[in-house]
mmCIF file of C-alpha atoms in Angstrom:
data_model
loop_
_atom_site.group_PDB
_atom_site.id
_atom_site.type_symbol
_atom_site.label_atom_id
_atom_site.label_comp_id
_atom_site.label_asym_id
_atom_site.label_seq_id
_atom_site.Cartn_x
_atom_site.Cartn_y
_atom_site.Cartn_z
ATOM 1 C CA UNK A 1 9.003 -38.764 -3.039
ATOM 2 C CA UNK A 2 6.662 -37.960 -0.144
ATOM 3 C CA UNK A 3 6.937 -34.268 -0.947
ATOM 4 C CA UNK A 4 5.953 -34.972 -4.581
ATOM 5 C CA UNK A 5 2.915 -36.944 -3.458
ATOM 6 C CA UNK A 6 1.842 -34.164 -1.105
ATOM 7 C CA UNK A 7 2.310 -31.553 -3.820
ATOM 8 C CA UNK A 8 0.320 -33.622 -6.301
ATOM 9 C CA UNK A 9 -2.433 -34.216 -3.723
ATOM 10 C CA UNK A 10 -2.528 -30.507 -2.901
ATOM 11 C CA UNK A 11 -2.852 -29.592 -6.574
ATOM 12 C CA UNK A 12 -5.647 -32.132 -7.036
ATOM 13 C CA UNK A 13 -7.520 -30.762 -4.043
ATOM 14 C CA UNK A 14 -7.083 -27.191 -5.283
ATOM 15 C CA UNK A 15 -8.452 -28.214 -8.668
ATOM 16 C CA UNK A 16 -11.468 -29.921 -7.084
ATOM 17 C CA UNK A 17 -12.075 -26.966 -4.798
ATOM 18 C CA UNK A 18 -11.940 -24.590 -7.751
ATOM 19 C CA UNK A 19 -14.431 -26.766 -9.669
ATOM 20 C CA UNK A 20 -16.767 -26.843 -6.688
ATOM 21 C CA UNK A 21 -16.551 -23.072 -6.174
ATOM 22 C CA UNK A 22 -17.114 -22.487 -9.879
ATOM 23 C CA UNK A 23 -20.253 -24.606 -9.701
ATOM 24 C CA UNK A 24 -21.542 -22.766 -6.628
ATOM 25 C CA UNK A 25 -20.808 -19.291 -7.936
ATOM 26 C CA UNK A 26 -21.743 -19.589 -11.558
ATOM 27 C CA UNK A 27 -23.936 -22.589 -12.222
ATOM 28 C CA UNK A 28 -26.193 -22.506 -9.160
ATOM 29 C CA UNK A 29 -27.756 -19.146 -10.115
ATOM 30 C CA UNK A 30 -28.441 -20.547 -13.570
ATOM 31 C CA UNK A 31 -30.216 -23.538 -12.067
ATOM 32 C CA UNK A 32 -32.194 -21.241 -9.776
ATOM 33 C CA UNK A 33 -33.202 -19.031 -12.674
ATOM 34 C CA UNK A 34 -34.340 -22.005 -14.695
ATOM 35 C CA UNK A 35 -37.409 -22.925 -12.657
ATOM 36 C CA UNK A 36 -38.153 -19.409 -11.456
ATOM 37 C CA UNK A 37 -38.193 -18.256 -15.068
ATOM 38 C CA UNK A 38 -40.587 -21.087 -15.946
ATOM 39 C CA UNK A 39 -42.836 -20.168 -13.034
ATOM 40 C CA UNK A 40 -42.869 -16.499 -14.069
ATOM 41 C CA UNK A 41 -43.667 -17.421 -17.670
ATOM 42 C CA UNK A 42 -46.446 -19.760 -16.497
ATOM 43 C CA UNK A 43 -47.996 -17.256 -14.046
ATOM 44 C CA UNK A 44 -50.552 -15.748 -16.479
ATOM 45 C CA UNK A 45 -51.873 -19.259 -17.257
ATOM 46 C CA UNK A 46 -52.009 -20.137 -13.546
ATOM 47 C CA UNK A 47 -53.929 -16.942 -12.785
ATOM 48 C CA UNK A 48 -56.339 -17.575 -15.675
ATOM 49 C CA UNK A 49 -56.995 -21.099 -14.419
ATOM 50 C CA UNK A 50 -57.564 -19.743 -10.902
ATOM 51 C CA UNK A 51 -59.932 -17.084 -12.253
ATOM 52 C CA UNK A 52 -61.848 -19.799 -14.130
ATOM 53 C CA UNK A 53 -61.979 -21.943 -10.994
ATOM 54 C CA UNK A 54 -60.325 -24.954 -12.643
ATOM 55 C CA UNK A 55 -57.413 -24.904 -10.178
ATOM 56 C CA UNK A 56 -56.900 -23.728 -6.638
ATOM 57 C CA UNK A 57 -54.223 -23.490 -4.001
ATOM 58 C CA UNK A 58 -53.703 -25.978 -1.212
ATOM 59 C CA UNK A 59 -52.450 -25.347 2.299
ATOM 60 C CA UNK A 60 -49.536 -27.591 1.330
ATOM 61 C CA UNK A 61 -48.156 -24.898 -0.999
ATOM 62 C CA UNK A 62 -49.110 -26.723 -4.175
ATOM 63 C CA UNK A 63 -51.568 -26.002 -6.938
ATOM 64 C CA UNK A 64 -54.514 -28.423 -7.072
ATOM 65 C CA UNK A 65 -56.827 -29.405 -9.887
ATOM 66 C CA UNK A 66 -60.510 -28.740 -9.175
ATOM 67 C CA UNK A 67 -61.971 -30.181 -12.391
ATOM 68 C CA UNK A 68 -60.464 -33.589 -13.090
ATOM 69 C CA UNK A 69 -61.597 -33.738 -16.722
ATOM 70 C CA UNK A 70 -59.529 -30.737 -17.792
ATOM 71 C CA UNK A 71 -56.292 -32.243 -19.174
ATOM 72 C CA UNK A 72 -54.789 -28.843 -20.027
ATOM 73 C CA UNK A 73 -55.234 -27.654 -16.432
ATOM 74 C CA UNK A 74 -53.863 -30.984 -15.159
ATOM 75 C CA UNK A 75 -50.673 -30.451 -17.156
ATOM 76 C CA UNK A 76 -50.419 -26.887 -15.858
ATOM 77 C CA UNK A 77 -50.758 -28.141 -12.257
ATOM 78 C CA UNK A 78 -48.138 -30.820 -12.845
ATOM 79 C CA UNK A 79 -45.590 -28.407 -14.336
ATOM 80 C CA UNK A 80 -46.175 -25.761 -11.673
ATOM 81 C CA UNK A 81 -45.911 -28.214 -8.790
ATOM 82 C CA UNK A 82 -42.708 -29.723 -10.153
ATOM 83 C CA UNK A 83 -41.109 -26.280 -10.113
ATOM 84 C CA UNK A 84 -42.600 -25.410 -6.727
ATOM 85 C CA UNK A 85 -40.999 -28.532 -5.238
ATOM 86 C CA UNK A 86 -37.615 -27.289 -6.429
ATOM 87 C CA UNK A 87 -38.314 -23.808 -5.104
ATOM 88 C CA UNK A 88 -39.289 -25.157 -1.682
ATOM 89 C CA UNK A 89 -36.180 -27.367 -1.514
ATOM 90 C CA UNK A 90 -33.889 -24.485 -2.423
ATOM 91 C CA UNK A 91 -35.510 -22.074 0.020
ATOM 92 C CA UNK A 92 -35.336 -24.669 2.806
ATOM 93 C CA UNK A 93 -31.657 -25.227 2.086
ATOM 94 C CA UNK A 94 -30.913 -21.514 2.051
ATOM 95 C CA UNK A 95 -32.837 -20.798 5.261
ATOM 96 C CA UNK A 96 -31.953 -24.002 7.084
ATOM 97 C CA UNK A 97 -35.661 -24.702 7.437
ATOM 98 C CA UNK A 98 -37.951 -27.598 6.735
ATOM 99 C CA UNK A 99 -39.348 -28.038 3.202
ATOM 100 C CA UNK A 100 -42.929 -28.473 4.445
ATOM 101 C CA UNK A 101 -42.661 -25.335 6.611
ATOM 102 C CA UNK A 102 -41.423 -23.361 3.584
ATOM 103 C CA UNK A 103 -44.345 -24.700 1.539
ATOM 104 C CA UNK A 104 -46.864 -23.700 4.236
ATOM 105 C CA UNK A 105 -45.434 -20.166 4.419
ATOM 106 C CA UNK A 106 -45.601 -19.962 0.630
ATOM 107 C CA UNK A 107 -49.249 -21.065 0.789
ATOM 108 C CA UNK A 108 -50.029 -18.421 3.398
ATOM 109 C CA UNK A 109 -48.444 -15.746 1.222
ATOM 110 C CA UNK A 110 -50.468 -16.845 -1.796
ATOM 111 C CA UNK A 111 -53.699 -16.837 0.249
ATOM 112 C CA UNK A 112 -53.018 -13.332 1.519
ATOM 113 C CA UNK A 113 -52.524 -11.952 -1.985
ATOM 114 C CA UNK A 114 -55.250 -13.995 -3.693
ATOM 115 C CA UNK A 115 -58.105 -12.393 -5.550
ATOM 116 C CA UNK A 116 -61.665 -12.729 -4.362
ATOM 117 C CA UNK A 117 -63.201 -15.803 -5.955
ATOM 118 C CA UNK A 118 -60.034 -17.942 -5.979
ATOM 119 C CA UNK A 119 -60.313 -21.412 -4.473
ATOM 120 C CA UNK A 120 -58.345 -22.958 -1.608
ATOM 121 C CA UNK A 121 -58.200 -26.581 -0.551
ATOM 122 C CA UNK A 122 -58.153 -27.020 3.223
ATOM 123 C CA UNK A 123 -56.368 -29.853 5.060
ATOM 124 C CA UNK A 124 -59.790 -31.534 5.370
ATOM 125 C CA UNK A 125 -59.961 -31.703 1.559
ATOM 126 C CA UNK A 126 -62.841 -29.235 1.381
ATOM 127 C CA UNK A 127 -62.670 -26.355 -1.044
ATOM 128 C CA UNK A 128 -63.383 -22.788 0.090
ATOM 129 C CA UNK A 129 -63.569 -19.649 -1.975
ATOM 130 C CA UNK A 130 -61.981 -16.374 -0.932
#
């Protein structure tokens, strides 16, 4: 009877382990691709809004609205920042780092590659143009 219980427990654990491994190997990349694909698809709109000066980047790694009356830009900022939060969490998990440190590095990378004329919000809350 004890042997049967151990065998049944072992089979249950194997089944759970297989399910977990399946999730890690096959579903995680799909989840990753989901928000990265949205960010890639949204990039032309983000760049257009940056070119127009309606949005800018913050040192916190997030996109910020510069003109509060623009509801279309506000929605763009909201969608982008939702996906960036997920990106920062995933990168922090993968690197063993802190989410805020990942966001700051992301911000630094964006600032380095930014076009002249794009806006950046400093920790003081002041806006500066590259």
